[in-house]
mmCIF file of C-alpha atoms and ligand atoms in Angstrom:
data_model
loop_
_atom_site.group_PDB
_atom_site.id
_atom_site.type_symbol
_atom_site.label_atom_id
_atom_site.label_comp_id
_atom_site.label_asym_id
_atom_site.label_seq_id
_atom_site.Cartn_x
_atom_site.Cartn_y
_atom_site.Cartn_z
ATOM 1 C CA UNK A 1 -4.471 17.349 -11.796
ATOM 2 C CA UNK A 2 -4.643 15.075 -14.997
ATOM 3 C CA UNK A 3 -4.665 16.193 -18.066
ATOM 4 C CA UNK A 4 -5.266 13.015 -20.083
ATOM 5 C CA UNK A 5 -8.279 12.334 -21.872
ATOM 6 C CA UNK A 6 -10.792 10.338 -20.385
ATOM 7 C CA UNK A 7 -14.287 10.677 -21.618
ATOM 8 C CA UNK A 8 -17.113 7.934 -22.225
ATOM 9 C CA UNK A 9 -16.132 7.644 -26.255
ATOM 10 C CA UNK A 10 -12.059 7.436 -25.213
ATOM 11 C CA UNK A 11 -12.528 4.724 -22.473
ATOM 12 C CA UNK A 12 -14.940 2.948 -25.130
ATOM 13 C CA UNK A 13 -12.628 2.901 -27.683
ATOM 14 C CA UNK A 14 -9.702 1.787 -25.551
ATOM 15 C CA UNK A 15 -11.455 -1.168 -24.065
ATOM 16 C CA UNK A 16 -13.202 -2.045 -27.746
ATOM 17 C CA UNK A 17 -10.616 -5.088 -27.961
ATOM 18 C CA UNK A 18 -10.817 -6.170 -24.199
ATOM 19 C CA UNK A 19 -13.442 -9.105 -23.953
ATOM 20 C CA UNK A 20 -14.490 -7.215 -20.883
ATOM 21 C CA UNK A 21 -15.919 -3.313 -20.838
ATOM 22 C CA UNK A 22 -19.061 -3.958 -21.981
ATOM 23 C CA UNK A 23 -21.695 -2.133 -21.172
ATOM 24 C CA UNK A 24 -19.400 0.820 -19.964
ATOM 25 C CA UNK A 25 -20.772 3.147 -17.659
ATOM 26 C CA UNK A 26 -19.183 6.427 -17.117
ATOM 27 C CA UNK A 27 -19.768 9.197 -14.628
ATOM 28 C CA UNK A 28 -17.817 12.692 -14.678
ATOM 29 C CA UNK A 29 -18.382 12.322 -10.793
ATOM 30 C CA UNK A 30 -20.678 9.864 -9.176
ATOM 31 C CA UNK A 31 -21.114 8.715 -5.214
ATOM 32 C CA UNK A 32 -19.344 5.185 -5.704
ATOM 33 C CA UNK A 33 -18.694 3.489 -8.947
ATOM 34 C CA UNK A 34 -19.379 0.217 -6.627
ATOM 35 C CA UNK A 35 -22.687 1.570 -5.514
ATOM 36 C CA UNK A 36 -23.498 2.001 -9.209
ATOM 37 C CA UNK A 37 -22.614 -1.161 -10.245
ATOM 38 C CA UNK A 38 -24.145 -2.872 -7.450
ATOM 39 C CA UNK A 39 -27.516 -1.393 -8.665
ATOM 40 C CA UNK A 40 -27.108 -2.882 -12.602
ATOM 41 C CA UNK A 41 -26.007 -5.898 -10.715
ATOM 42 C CA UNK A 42 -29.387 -6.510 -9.131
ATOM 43 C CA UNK A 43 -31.032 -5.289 -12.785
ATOM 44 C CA UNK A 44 -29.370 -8.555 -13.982
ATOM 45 C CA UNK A 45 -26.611 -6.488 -15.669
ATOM 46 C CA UNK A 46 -24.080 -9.229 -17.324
ATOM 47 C CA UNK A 47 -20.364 -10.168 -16.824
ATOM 48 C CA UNK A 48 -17.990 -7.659 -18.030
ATOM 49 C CA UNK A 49 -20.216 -4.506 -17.260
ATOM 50 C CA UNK A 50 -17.704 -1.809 -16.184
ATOM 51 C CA UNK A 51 -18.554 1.244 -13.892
ATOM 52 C CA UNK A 52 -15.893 4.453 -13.999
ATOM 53 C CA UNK A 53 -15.928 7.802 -12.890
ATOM 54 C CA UNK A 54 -13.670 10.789 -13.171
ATOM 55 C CA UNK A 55 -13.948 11.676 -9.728
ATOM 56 C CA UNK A 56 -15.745 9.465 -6.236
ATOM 57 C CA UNK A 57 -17.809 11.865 -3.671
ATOM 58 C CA UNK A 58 -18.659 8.858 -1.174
ATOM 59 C CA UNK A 59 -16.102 6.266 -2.265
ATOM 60 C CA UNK A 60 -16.022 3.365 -0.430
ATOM 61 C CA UNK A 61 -13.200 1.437 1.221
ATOM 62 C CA UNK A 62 -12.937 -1.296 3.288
ATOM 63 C CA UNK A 63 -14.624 -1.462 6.277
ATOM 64 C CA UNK A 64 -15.780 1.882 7.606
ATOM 65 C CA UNK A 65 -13.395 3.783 5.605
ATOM 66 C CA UNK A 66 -13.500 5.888 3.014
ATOM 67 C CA UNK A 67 -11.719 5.857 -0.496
ATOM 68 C CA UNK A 68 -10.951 9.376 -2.058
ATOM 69 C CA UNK A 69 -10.798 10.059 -6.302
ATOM 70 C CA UNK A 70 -10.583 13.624 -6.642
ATOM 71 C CA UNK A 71 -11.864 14.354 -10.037
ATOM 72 C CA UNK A 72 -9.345 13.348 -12.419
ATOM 73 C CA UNK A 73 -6.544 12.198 -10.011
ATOM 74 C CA UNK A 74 -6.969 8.423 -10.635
ATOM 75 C CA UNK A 75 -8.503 5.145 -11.300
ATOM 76 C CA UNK A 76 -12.189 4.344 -9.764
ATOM 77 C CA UNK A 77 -13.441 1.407 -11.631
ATOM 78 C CA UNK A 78 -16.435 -1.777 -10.673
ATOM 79 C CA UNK A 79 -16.670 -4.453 -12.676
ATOM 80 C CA UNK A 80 -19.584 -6.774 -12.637
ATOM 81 C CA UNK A 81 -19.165 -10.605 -12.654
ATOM 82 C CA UNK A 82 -20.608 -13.832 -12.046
ATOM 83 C CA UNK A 83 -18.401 -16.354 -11.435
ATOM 84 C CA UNK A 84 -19.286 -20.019 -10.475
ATOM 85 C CA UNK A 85 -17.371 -19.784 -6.642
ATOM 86 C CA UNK A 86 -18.452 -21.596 -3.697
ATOM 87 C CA UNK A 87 -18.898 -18.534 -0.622
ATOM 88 C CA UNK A 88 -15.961 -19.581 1.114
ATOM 89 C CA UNK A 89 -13.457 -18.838 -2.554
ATOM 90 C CA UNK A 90 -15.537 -15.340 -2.666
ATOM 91 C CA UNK A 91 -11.921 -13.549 -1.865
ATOM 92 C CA UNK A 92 -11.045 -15.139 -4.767
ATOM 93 C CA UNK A 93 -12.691 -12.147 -6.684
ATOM 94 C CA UNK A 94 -10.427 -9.662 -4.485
ATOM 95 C CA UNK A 95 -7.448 -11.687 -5.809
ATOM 96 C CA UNK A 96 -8.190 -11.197 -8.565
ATOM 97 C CA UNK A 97 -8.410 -7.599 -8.552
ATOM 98 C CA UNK A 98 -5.073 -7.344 -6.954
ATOM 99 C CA UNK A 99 -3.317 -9.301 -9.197
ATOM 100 C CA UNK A 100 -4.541 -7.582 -12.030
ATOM 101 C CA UNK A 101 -3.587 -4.153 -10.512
ATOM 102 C CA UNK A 102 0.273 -5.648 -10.086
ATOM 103 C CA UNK A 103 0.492 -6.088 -13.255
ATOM 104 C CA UNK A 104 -1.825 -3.396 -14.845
ATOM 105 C CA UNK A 105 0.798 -0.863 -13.157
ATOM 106 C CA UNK A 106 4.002 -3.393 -14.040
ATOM 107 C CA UNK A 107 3.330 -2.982 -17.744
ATOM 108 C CA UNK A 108 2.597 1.168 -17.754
ATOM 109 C CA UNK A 109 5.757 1.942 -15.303
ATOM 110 C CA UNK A 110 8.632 0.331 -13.987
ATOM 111 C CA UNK A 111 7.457 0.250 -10.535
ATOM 112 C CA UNK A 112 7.619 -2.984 -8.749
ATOM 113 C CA UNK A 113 4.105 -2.853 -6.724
ATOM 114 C CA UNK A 114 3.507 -5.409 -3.850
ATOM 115 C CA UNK A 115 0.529 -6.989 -2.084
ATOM 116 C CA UNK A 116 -0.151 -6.236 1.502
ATOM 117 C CA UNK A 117 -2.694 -8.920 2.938
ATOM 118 C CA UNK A 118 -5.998 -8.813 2.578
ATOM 119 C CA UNK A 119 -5.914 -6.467 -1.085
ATOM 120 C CA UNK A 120 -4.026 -3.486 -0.828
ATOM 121 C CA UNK A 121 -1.540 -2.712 -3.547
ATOM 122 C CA UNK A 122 1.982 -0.874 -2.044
ATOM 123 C CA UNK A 123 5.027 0.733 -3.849
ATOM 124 C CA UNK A 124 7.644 1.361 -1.629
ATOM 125 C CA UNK A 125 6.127 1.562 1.805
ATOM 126 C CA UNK A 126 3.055 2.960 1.036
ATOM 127 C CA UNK A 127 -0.547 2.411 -0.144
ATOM 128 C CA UNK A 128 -1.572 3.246 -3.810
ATOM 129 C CA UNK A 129 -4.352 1.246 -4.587
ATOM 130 C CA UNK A 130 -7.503 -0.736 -2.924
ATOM 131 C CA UNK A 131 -9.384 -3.363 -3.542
ATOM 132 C CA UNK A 132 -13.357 -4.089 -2.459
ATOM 133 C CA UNK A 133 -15.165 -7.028 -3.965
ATOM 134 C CA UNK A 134 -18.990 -6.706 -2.791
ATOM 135 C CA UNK A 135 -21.067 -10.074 -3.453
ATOM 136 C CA UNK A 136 -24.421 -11.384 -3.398
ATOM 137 C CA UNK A 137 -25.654 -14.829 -2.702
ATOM 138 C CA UNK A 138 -28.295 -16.724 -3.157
ATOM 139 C CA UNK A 139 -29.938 -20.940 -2.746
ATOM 140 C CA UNK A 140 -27.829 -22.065 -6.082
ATOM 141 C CA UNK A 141 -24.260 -19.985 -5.036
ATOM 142 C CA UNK A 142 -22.868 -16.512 -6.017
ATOM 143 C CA UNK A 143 -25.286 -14.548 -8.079
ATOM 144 C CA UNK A 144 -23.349 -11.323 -8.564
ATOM 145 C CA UNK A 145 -19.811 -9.673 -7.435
ATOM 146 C CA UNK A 146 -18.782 -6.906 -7.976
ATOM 147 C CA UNK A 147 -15.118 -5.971 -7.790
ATOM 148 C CA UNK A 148 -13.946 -2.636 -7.287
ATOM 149 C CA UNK A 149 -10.467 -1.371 -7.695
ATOM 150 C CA UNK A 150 -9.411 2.026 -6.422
ATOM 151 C CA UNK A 151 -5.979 3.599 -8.121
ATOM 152 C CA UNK A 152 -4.019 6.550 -7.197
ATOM 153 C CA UNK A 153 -2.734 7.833 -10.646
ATOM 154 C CA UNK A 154 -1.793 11.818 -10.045
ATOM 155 C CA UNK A 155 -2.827 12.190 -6.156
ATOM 156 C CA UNK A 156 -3.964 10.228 -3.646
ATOM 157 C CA UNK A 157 -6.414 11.424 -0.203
ATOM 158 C CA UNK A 158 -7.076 15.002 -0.307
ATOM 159 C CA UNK A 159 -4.159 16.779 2.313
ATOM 160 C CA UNK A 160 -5.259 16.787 6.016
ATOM 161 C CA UNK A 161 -7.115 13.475 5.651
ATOM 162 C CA UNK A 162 -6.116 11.018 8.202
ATOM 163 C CA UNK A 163 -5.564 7.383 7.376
ATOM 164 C CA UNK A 164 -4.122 4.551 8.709
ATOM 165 C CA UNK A 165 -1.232 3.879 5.960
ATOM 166 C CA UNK A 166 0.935 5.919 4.136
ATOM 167 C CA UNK A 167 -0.504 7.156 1.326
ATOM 168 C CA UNK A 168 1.070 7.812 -2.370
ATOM 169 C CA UNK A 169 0.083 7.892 -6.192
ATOM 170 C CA UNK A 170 2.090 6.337 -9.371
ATOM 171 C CA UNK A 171 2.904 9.382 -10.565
ATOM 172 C CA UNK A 172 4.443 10.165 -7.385
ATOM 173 C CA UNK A 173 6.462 6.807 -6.799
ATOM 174 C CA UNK A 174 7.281 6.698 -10.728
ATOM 175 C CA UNK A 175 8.490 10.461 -11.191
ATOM 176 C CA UNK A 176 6.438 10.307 -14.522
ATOM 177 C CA UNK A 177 2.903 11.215 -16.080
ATOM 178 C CA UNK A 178 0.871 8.154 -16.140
ATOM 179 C CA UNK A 179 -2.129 7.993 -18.999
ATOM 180 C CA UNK A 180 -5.285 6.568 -17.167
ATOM 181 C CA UNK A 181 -6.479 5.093 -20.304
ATOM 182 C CA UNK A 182 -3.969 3.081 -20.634
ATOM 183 C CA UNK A 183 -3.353 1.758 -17.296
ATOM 184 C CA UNK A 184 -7.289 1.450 -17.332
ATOM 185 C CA UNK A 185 -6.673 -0.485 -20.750
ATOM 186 C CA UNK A 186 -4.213 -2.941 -19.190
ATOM 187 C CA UNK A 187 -6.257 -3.331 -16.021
ATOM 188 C CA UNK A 188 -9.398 -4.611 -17.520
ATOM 189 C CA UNK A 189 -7.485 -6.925 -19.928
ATOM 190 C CA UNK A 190 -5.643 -8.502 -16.968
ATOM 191 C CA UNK A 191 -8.966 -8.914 -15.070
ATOM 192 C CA UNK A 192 -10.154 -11.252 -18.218
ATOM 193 C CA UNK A 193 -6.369 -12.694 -18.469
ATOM 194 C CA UNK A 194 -6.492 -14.362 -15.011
ATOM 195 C CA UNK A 195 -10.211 -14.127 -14.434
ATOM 196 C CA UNK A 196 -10.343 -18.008 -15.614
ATOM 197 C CA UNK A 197 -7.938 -18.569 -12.428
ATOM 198 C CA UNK A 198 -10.469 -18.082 -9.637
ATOM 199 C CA UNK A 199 -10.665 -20.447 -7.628
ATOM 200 C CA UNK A 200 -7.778 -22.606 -8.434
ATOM 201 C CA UNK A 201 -3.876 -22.584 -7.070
ATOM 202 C CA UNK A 202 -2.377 -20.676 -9.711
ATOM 203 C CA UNK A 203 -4.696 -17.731 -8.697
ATOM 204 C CA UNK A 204 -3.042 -17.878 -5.511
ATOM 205 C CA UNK A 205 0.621 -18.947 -5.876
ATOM 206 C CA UNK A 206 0.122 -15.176 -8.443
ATOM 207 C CA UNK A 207 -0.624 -13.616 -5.855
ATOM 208 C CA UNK A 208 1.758 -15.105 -3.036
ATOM 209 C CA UNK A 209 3.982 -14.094 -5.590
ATOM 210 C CA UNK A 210 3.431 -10.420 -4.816
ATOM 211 C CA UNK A 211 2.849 -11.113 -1.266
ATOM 212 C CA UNK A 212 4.681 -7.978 0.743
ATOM 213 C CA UNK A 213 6.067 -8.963 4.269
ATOM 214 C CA UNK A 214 6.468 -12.585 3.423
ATOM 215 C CA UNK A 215 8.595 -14.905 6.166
ATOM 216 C CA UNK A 216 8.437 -11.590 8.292
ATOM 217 C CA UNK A 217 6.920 -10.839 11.635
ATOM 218 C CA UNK A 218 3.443 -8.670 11.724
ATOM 219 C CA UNK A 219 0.897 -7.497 14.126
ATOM 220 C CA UNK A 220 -2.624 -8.378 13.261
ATOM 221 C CA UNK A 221 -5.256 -6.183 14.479
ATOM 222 C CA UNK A 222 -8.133 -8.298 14.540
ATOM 223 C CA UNK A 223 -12.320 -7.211 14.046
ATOM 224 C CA UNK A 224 -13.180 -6.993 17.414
ATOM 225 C CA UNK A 225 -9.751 -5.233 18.602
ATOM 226 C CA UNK A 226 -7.692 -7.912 19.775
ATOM 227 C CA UNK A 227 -4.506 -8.419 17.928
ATOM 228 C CA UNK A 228 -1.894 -11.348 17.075
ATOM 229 C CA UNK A 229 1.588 -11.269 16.403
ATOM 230 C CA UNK A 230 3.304 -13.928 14.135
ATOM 231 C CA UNK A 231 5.538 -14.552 10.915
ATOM 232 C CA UNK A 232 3.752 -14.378 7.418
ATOM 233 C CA UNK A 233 3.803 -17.840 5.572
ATOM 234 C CA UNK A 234 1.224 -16.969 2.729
ATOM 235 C CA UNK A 235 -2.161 -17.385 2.355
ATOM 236 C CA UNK A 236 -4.409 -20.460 2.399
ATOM 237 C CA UNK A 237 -6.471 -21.708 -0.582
ATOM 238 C CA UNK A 238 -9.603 -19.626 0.453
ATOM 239 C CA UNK A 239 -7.325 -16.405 0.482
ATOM 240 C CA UNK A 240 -6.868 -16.173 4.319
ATOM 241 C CA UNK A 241 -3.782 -15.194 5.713
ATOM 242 C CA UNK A 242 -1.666 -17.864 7.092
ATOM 243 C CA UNK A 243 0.235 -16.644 10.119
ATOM 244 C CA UNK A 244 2.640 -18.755 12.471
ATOM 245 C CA UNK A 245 1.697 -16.742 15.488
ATOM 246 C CA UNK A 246 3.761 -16.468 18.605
ATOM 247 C CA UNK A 247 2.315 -19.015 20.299
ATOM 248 C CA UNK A 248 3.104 -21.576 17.783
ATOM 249 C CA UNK A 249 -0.389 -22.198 16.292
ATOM 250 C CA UNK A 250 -0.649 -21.603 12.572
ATOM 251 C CA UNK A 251 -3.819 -19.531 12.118
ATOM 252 C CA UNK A 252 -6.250 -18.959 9.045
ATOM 253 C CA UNK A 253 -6.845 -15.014 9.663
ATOM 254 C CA UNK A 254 -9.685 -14.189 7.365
ATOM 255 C CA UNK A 255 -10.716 -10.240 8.332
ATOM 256 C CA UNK A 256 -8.263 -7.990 9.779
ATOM 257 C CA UNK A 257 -5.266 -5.072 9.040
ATOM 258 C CA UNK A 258 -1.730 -6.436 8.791
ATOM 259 C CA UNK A 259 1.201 -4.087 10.210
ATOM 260 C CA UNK A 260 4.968 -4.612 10.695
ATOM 261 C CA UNK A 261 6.549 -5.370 13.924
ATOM 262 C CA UNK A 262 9.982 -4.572 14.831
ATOM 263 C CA UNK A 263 10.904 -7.722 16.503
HETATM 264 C C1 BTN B 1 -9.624 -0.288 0.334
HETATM 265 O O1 BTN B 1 -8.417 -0.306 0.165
HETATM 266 O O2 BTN B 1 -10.119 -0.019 1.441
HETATM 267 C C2 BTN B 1 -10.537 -0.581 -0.825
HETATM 268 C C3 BTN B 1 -10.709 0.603 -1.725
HETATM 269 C C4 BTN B 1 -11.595 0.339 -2.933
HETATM 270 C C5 BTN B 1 -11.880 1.614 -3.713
HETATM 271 C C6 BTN B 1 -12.603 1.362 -5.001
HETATM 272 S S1 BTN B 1 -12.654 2.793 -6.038
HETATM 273 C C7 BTN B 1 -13.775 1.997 -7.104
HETATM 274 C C8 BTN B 1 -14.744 1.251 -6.228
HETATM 275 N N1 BTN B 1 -15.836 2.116 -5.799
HETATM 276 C C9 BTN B 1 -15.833 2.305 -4.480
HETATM 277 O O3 BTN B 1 -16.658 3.005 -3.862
HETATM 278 N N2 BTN B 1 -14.814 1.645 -3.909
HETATM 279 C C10 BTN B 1 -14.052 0.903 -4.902
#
């Protein structure tokens, strides 16, 4: 368990210089900080509105799954924006978050964090932070997104819980404490850093950089069950990953749950 401060006034104060943080919402314990955030969304709630809790009771994860915050364990955080993104760039958003996470935990630590495809962040061989942008369209384009990013800090899923990955927490991977407020700090000023970079190259070739399993062979398991086998090259401009799969056709995978082959 934390022992760090982390109250409305402290995260207030710590994000006073970021140019994004404003309106802060904070919840000792809520549902989902997304859910939350969603709802100001709708209310017309502008750019740069943050959502945190202390603790998640229905945190959600991608796809069916759930995404546990114990109270004071870690990092459950939705930002609202609105960028100017045709639908098919929306991952951009997800980038985004990713990226910033990278280097959010970079600058606090001296853990070297990589990106397993679609937005999962990974420290030696296992999972310590998600991603899950949530967007809404409408006739003239995006008209809200909001971006959710899940940290293990002090503990990740509660023990017993089954998952799909390997689990761990930065504390765990870094053998020191870690001060949310400042990782929080350094998170929401990369967001606004490379938030500028959506939907443009440089957002991507970022995150390529970071790109775990690059040039190696994976098993995709697709949406409907079906899976592909191939070597990584990257991803393509609209975030999808770029696979040369077995049979020799490069594919554009845009859903699905990346895991390493043997062969
Ligand atoms: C994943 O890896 O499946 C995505 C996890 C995203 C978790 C974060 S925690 C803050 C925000 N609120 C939620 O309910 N989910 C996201």
């Amino acid at each position: 368990m934390q022992t760090d401060s982390f109250s409305h006034s402290e995260i207030e104060q710590a994000l006073s210089q970021e140019p994004y943080g404003y309106p802060l919402y904070y919840f000792k314990s809520t549902g989902s900080t997304n859910e939350e955030a969603i709802k100001l969304a709708c209310d017309g709630a502008p750019t740069g509105t943050i959502v945190v809790a202390n603790e998640q009771t229905a945190g959600r994860g991608r796809g069916d799954r759930q995404w546990y915050t114990p109270a004071s364990s870690g990092l459950a955080v939705s930002i609202i924006l609105r960028p100017a993104l045709p639908s098919r760039q929306i991952s951009h958003v997800a980038l985004l978050g990713a990226i910033a996470t990278v280097q959010a935990i970079k600058s606090i630590s001296n853990l070297q964090p990589k990106l397993k495809w679609p937005n999962d962040v990974w420290i030696n061989g296992k999972k310590v932070a998600g991603i899950l942008g949530e967007s809404s369209h409408g006739t003239a384009g995006t008209e809200w997104v909001v971006l959710g990013i899940g940290i293990n800090v002090s503990s990740g899923p509660p023990a017993g819980t089954t998952t799909r990955h390997p689990f761990s927490c930065l504390e765990e991977q870094s053998g020191h404490p870690i001060d949310r407020l400042e990782l929080l700090r350094e998170l929401i000023g990369a967001v606004s850093e490379h938030s500028s970079n959506m939907g443009t190259k440089t957002l991507v070739s970022i995150w390529e950089k970071h790109m775990m399993w690059r040039g190696k062979r994976v098993c995709v398991l697709n949406p409907d069950g079906t899976s592909t086998d191939g070597n990584v090259l990257g991803i393509d401009p609209d975030g999808a990953l770029l696979l040369d799969s077995i049979d020799g056709i490069v594919r554009h995978i845009t859903a699905g749950d990346i895991s390493r082959t043997n062969t």
